[in-house]
Coordinates of C-alpha atoms and ligand atoms in Angstrom, one line a residue:
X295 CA -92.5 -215.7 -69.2
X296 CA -95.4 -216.6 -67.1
X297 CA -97.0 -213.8 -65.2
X298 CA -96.6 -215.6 -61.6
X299 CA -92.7 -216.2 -62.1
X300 CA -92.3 -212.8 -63.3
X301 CA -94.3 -211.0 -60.3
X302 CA -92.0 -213.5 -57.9
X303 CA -88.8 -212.2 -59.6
X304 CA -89.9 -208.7 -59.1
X305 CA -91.0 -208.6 -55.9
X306 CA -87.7 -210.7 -54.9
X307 CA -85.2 -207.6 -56.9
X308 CA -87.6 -205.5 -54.6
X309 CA -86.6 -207.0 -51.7
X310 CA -83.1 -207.2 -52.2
X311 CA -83.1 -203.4 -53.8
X312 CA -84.8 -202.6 -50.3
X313 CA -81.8 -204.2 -48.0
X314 CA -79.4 -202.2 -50.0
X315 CA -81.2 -198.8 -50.3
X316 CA -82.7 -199.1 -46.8
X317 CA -79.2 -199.6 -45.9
X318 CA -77.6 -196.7 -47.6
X319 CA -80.9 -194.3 -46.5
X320 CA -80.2 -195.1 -42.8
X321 CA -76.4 -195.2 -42.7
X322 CA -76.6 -191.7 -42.7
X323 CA -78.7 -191.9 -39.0
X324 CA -77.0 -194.5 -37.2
X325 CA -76.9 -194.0 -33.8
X326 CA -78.4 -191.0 -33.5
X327 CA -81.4 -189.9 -31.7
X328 CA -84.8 -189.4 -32.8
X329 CA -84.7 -185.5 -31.8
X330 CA -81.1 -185.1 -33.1
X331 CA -82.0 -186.3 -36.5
X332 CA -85.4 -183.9 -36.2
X333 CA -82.8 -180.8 -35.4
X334 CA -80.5 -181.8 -38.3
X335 CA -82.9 -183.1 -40.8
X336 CA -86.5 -181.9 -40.4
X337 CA -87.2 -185.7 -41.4
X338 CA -84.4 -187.6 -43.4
X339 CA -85.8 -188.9 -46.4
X340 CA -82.9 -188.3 -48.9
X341 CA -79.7 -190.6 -49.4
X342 CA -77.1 -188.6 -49.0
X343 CA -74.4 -190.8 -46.8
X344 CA -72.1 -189.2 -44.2
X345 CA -73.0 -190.2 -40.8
X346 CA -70.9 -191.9 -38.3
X347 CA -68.9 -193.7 -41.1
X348 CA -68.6 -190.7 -43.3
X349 CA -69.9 -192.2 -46.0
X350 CA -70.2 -191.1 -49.8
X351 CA -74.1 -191.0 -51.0
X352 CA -75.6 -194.4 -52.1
X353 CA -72.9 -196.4 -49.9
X354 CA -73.7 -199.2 -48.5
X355 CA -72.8 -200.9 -45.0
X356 CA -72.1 -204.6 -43.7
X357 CA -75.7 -205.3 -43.6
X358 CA -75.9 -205.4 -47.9
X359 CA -72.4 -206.8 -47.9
X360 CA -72.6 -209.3 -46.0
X361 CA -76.5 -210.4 -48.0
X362 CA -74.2 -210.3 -51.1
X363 CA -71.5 -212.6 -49.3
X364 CA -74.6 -215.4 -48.9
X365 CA -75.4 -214.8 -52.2
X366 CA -72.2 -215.6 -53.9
X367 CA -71.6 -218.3 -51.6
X368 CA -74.8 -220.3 -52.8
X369 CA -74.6 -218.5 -56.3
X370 CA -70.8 -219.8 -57.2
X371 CA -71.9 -223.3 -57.0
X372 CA -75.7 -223.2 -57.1
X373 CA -76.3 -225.2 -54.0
X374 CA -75.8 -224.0 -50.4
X375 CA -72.4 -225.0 -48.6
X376 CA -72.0 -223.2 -45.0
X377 CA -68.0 -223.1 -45.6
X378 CA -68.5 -221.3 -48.6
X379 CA -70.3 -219.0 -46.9
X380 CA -67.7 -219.0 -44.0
X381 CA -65.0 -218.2 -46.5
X382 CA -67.3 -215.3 -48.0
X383 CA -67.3 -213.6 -44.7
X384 CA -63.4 -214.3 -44.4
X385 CA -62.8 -212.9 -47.3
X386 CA -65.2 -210.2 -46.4
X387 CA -63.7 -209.1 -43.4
X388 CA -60.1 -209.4 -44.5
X389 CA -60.8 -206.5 -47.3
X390 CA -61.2 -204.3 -44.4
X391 CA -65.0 -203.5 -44.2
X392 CA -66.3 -200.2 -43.7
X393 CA -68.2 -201.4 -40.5
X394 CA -68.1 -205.0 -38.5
X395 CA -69.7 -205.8 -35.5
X396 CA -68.2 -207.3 -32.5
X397 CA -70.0 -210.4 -33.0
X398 CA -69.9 -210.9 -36.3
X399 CA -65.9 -210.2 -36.2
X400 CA -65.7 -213.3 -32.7
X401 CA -67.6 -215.1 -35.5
X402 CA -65.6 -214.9 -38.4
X403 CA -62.5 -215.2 -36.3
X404 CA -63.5 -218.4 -34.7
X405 CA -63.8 -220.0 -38.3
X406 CA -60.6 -218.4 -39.1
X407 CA -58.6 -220.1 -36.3
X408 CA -60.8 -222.6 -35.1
X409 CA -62.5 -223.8 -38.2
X410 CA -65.6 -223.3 -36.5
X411 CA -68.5 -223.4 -38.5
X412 CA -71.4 -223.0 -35.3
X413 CA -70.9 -220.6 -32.2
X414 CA -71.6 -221.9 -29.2
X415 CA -75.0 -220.3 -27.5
X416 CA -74.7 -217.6 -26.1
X417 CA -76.8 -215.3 -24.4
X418 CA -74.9 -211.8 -25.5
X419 CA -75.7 -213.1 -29.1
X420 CA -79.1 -211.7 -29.7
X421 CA -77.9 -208.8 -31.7
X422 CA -79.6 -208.2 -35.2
X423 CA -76.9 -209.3 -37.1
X424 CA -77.6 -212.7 -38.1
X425 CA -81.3 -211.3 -39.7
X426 CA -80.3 -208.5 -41.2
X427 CA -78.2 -210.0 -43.9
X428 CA -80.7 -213.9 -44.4
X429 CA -82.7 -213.0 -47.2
X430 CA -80.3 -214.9 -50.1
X431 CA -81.4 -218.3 -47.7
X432 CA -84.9 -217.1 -48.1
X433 CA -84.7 -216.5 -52.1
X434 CA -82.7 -219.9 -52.4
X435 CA -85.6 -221.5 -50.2
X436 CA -88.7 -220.8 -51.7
X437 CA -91.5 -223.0 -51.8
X438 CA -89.5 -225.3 -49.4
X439 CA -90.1 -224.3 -45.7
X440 CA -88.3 -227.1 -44.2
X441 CA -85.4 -226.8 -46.1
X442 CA -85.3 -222.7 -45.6
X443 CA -85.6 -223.1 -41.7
X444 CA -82.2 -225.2 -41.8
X445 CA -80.2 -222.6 -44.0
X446 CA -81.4 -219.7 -42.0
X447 CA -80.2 -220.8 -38.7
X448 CA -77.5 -222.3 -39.8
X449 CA -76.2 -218.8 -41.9
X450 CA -76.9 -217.1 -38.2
X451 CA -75.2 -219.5 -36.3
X452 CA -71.9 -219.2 -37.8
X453 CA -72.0 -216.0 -35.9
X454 CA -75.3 -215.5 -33.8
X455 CA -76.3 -218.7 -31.1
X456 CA -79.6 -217.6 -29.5
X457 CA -83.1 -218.2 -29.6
X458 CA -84.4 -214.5 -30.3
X459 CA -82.1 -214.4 -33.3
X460 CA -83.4 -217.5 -34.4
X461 CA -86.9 -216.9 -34.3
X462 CA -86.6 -213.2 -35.9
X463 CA -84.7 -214.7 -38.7
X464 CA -87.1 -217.5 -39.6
X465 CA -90.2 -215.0 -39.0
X466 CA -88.4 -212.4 -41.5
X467 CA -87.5 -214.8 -43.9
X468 CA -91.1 -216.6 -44.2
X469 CA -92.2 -212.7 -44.7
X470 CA -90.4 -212.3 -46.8
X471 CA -91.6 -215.9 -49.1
X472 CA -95.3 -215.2 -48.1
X473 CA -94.5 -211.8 -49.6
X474 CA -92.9 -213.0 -52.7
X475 CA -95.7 -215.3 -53.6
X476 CA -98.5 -212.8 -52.9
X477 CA -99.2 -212.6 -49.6
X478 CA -100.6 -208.8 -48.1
X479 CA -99.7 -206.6 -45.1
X480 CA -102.8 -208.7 -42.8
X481 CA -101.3 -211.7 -43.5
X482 CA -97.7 -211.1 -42.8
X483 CA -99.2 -209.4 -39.3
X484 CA -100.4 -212.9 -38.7
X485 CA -96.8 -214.0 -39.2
X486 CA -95.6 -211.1 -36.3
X487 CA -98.3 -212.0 -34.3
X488 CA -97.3 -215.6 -34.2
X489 CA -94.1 -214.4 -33.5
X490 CA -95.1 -212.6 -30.7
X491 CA -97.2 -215.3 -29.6
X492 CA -94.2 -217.8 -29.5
X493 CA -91.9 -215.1 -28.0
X494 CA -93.6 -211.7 -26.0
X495 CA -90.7 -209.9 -26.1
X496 CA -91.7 -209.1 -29.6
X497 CA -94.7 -207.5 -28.7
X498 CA -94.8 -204.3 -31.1
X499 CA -98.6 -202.6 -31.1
X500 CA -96.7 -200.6 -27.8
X501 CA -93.9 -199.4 -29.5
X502 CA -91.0 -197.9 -27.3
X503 CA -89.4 -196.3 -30.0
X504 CA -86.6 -198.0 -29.2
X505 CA -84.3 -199.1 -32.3
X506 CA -81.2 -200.6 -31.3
X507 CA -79.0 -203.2 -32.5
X508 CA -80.8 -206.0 -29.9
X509 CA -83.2 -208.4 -32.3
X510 CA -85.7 -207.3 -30.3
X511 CA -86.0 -203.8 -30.3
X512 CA -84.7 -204.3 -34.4
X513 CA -88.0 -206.6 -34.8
X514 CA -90.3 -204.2 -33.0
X515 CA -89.4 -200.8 -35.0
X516 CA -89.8 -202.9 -38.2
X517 CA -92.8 -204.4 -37.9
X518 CA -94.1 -201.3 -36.0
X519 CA -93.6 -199.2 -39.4
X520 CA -94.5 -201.9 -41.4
X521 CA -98.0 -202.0 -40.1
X522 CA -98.6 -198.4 -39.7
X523 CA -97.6 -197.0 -42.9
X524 CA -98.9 -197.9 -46.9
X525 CA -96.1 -197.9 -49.1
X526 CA -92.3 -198.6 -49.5
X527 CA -91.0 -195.0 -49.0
X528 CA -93.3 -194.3 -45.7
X529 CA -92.1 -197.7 -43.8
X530 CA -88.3 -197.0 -44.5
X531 CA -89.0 -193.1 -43.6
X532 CA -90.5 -193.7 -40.1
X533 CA -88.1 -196.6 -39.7
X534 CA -84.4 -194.4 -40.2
X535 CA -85.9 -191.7 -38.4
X536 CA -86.0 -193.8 -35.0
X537 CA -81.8 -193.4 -35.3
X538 CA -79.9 -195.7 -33.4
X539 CA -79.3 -198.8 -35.3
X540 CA -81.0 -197.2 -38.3
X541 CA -79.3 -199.1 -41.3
X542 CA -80.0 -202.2 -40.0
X543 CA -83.6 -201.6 -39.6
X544 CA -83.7 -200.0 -42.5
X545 CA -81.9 -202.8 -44.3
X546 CA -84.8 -205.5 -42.7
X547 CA -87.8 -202.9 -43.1
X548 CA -86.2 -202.8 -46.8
X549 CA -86.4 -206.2 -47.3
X550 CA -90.0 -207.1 -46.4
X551 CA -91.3 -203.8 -47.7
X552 CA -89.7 -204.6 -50.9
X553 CA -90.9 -207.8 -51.6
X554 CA -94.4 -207.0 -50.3
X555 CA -94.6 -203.9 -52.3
X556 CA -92.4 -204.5 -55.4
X557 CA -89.5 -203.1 -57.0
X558 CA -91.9 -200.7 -58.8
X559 CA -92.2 -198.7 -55.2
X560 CA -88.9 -198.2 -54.0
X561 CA -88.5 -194.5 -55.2
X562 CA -86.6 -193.9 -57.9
X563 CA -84.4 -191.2 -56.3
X564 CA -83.0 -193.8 -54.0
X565 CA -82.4 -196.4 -56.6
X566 CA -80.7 -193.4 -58.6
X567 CA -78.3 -192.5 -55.7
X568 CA -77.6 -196.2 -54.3
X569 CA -74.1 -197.4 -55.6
X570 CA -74.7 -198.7 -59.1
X571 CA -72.5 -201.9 -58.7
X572 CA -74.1 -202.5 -55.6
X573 CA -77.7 -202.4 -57.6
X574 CA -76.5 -204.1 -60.4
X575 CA -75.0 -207.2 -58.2
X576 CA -78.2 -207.4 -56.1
X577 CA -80.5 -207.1 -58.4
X578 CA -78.9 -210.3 -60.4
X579 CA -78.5 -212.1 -57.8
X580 CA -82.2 -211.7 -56.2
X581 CA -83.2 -213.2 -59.5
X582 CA -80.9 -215.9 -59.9
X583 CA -81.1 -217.0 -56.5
X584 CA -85.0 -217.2 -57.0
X585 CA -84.8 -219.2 -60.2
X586 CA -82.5 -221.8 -58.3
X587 CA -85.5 -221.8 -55.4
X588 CA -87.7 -225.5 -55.0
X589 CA -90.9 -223.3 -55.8
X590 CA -89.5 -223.5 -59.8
X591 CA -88.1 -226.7 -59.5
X592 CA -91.2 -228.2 -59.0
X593 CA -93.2 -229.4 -62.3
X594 CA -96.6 -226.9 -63.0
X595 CA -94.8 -225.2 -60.3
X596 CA -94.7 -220.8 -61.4
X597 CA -97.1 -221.3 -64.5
X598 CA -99.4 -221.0 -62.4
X599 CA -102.1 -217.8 -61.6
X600 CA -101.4 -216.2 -58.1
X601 CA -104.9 -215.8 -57.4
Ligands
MN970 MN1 -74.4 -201.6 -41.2
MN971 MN1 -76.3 -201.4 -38.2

């Protein structure tokens, strides 16, 4: 296999890996406080589940589950078909998930009774939960930015209407492709700057050390620990140790850090203890959804030299 295609596909496993295990490592912290965690944990660094959920070690939350619902929806039939991803979230949510949120559940409801495949906006809608769970549209995507801008907002709006949403999903997901195909920390801080740039809210070089479920203060304590740390293990430690919505920023920290740093970096104690048929079914699909991505469909296209 050519060394470009191969370097894509790991750094695309990485990133998936990284929603799942930044997941599992900040289940364990959800909602807690920064100096509750300190008092209980020194600094949490091990995946060892309980928290809030009671969770067994290397569990994983709505955050990987519902990644792996977009990735079976486009993966069944190798194209992408927003009721099949509808139905993957219906049938999600009727096996009784471990954890739902509120707008996720109106959601999945409203294409339950409604056949409703687009909530209307709405401006209680800028919750994290249509970014945490995009990067299958952004694997599917590559090399095809017009095309990956339609999928990603229209996998958020079966659930999520607003603009913060929006623009935190496409700026995650083109992280994540820049990532894939090379790309280093300074240029995906270009990315968040234009971000910020587009929308202030975003602004992150203050950092509150807020973490919570709002896109905003998601997107600030990720790219806050993405830009101040140097490796895969560092970004995801500051970023669980914030609390509050920790598995959620986890699970985004752990998709950008994985594709930007590789597989190869996410420590091998955390791939050890993360649910093994939860590794084994991202790790597939990351590839397979990558191989399906315009970037290899194009002729010349991954036989090709990065640099
Ligand atoms: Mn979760
Ligand atoms: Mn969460």
């Amino acid at each position: 296999m050519e060394r470009n295609k191969a370097a894509i596909l790991a750094r695309a496993r990485g990133a998936f890996l990284g929603v799942a295990v930044g997941d599992a490592l900040g289940a364990t912290t959800e909602f807690m406080t920064p100096a509750e965690i300190r008092s209980k944990f020194g600094v949490h660094r091990r995946i060892i589940g309980g928290g809030w959920l009671h969770l067994k070690p290397g569990r994983v939350t709505d955050d990987t589950e519902m990644s792996l619902c977009l990735a079976r929806a486009i993966l069944k039939n190798g194209r992408w078909d927003l009721k099949a991803a509808a139905d993957e979230f219906l049938a999600w949510m009727r096996g009784k998930p471990v954890d739902i949120g509120s707008t996720v559940r109106r959601g999945i409801r409203d294409y339950l009774l409604k056949g409703q495949l687009e909530t209307p906006p709405n401006a209680w809608d800028a919750g994290n939960g249509a970014v945490m769970r995009m990067l299958p549209v952004a694997l599917f995507t590559l090399g095809d930015d017009e095309l990956f801008r339609e999928l990603v907002v229209a996998q958020a709006h079966l659930t999520h209407n607003h603009p913060l949403s929006d623009a935190a999903c496409v700026t995650v997901g083109r992280m994540v492709q820049a990532a894939l195909l090379g790309a280093d920390r300074f240029a995906l801080h270009a990315m968040a700057r234009e971000l910020v740039a587009r929308h202030p809210a975003f602004r992150f070089n203050d950092y509150s050390g807020r973490a919570s479920g709002y896109v905003v203060e998601t997107m600030q304590t990720v790219l806050h620990f993405l830009f101040t740390t140097g490796s895969f293990e560092e970004c995801l430690i500051g970023v669980v140790n914030q609390g509050s919505d920790a598995d959620t920023t986890g699970a985004i920290a752990g998709m950008i850090a994985g594709a930007l740093y590789g597989e190869d970096a996410i420590p091998a104690a955390w791939l050890k203890r993360l649910d093994p048929v939860v590794n084994r079914e991202v790790t597939v699909a990351a590839a397979a959804l990558v191989r399906q991505a315009p970037y290899f469909k194009q002729p010349g296209r991954g036989e090709r030299n990065e640099h």
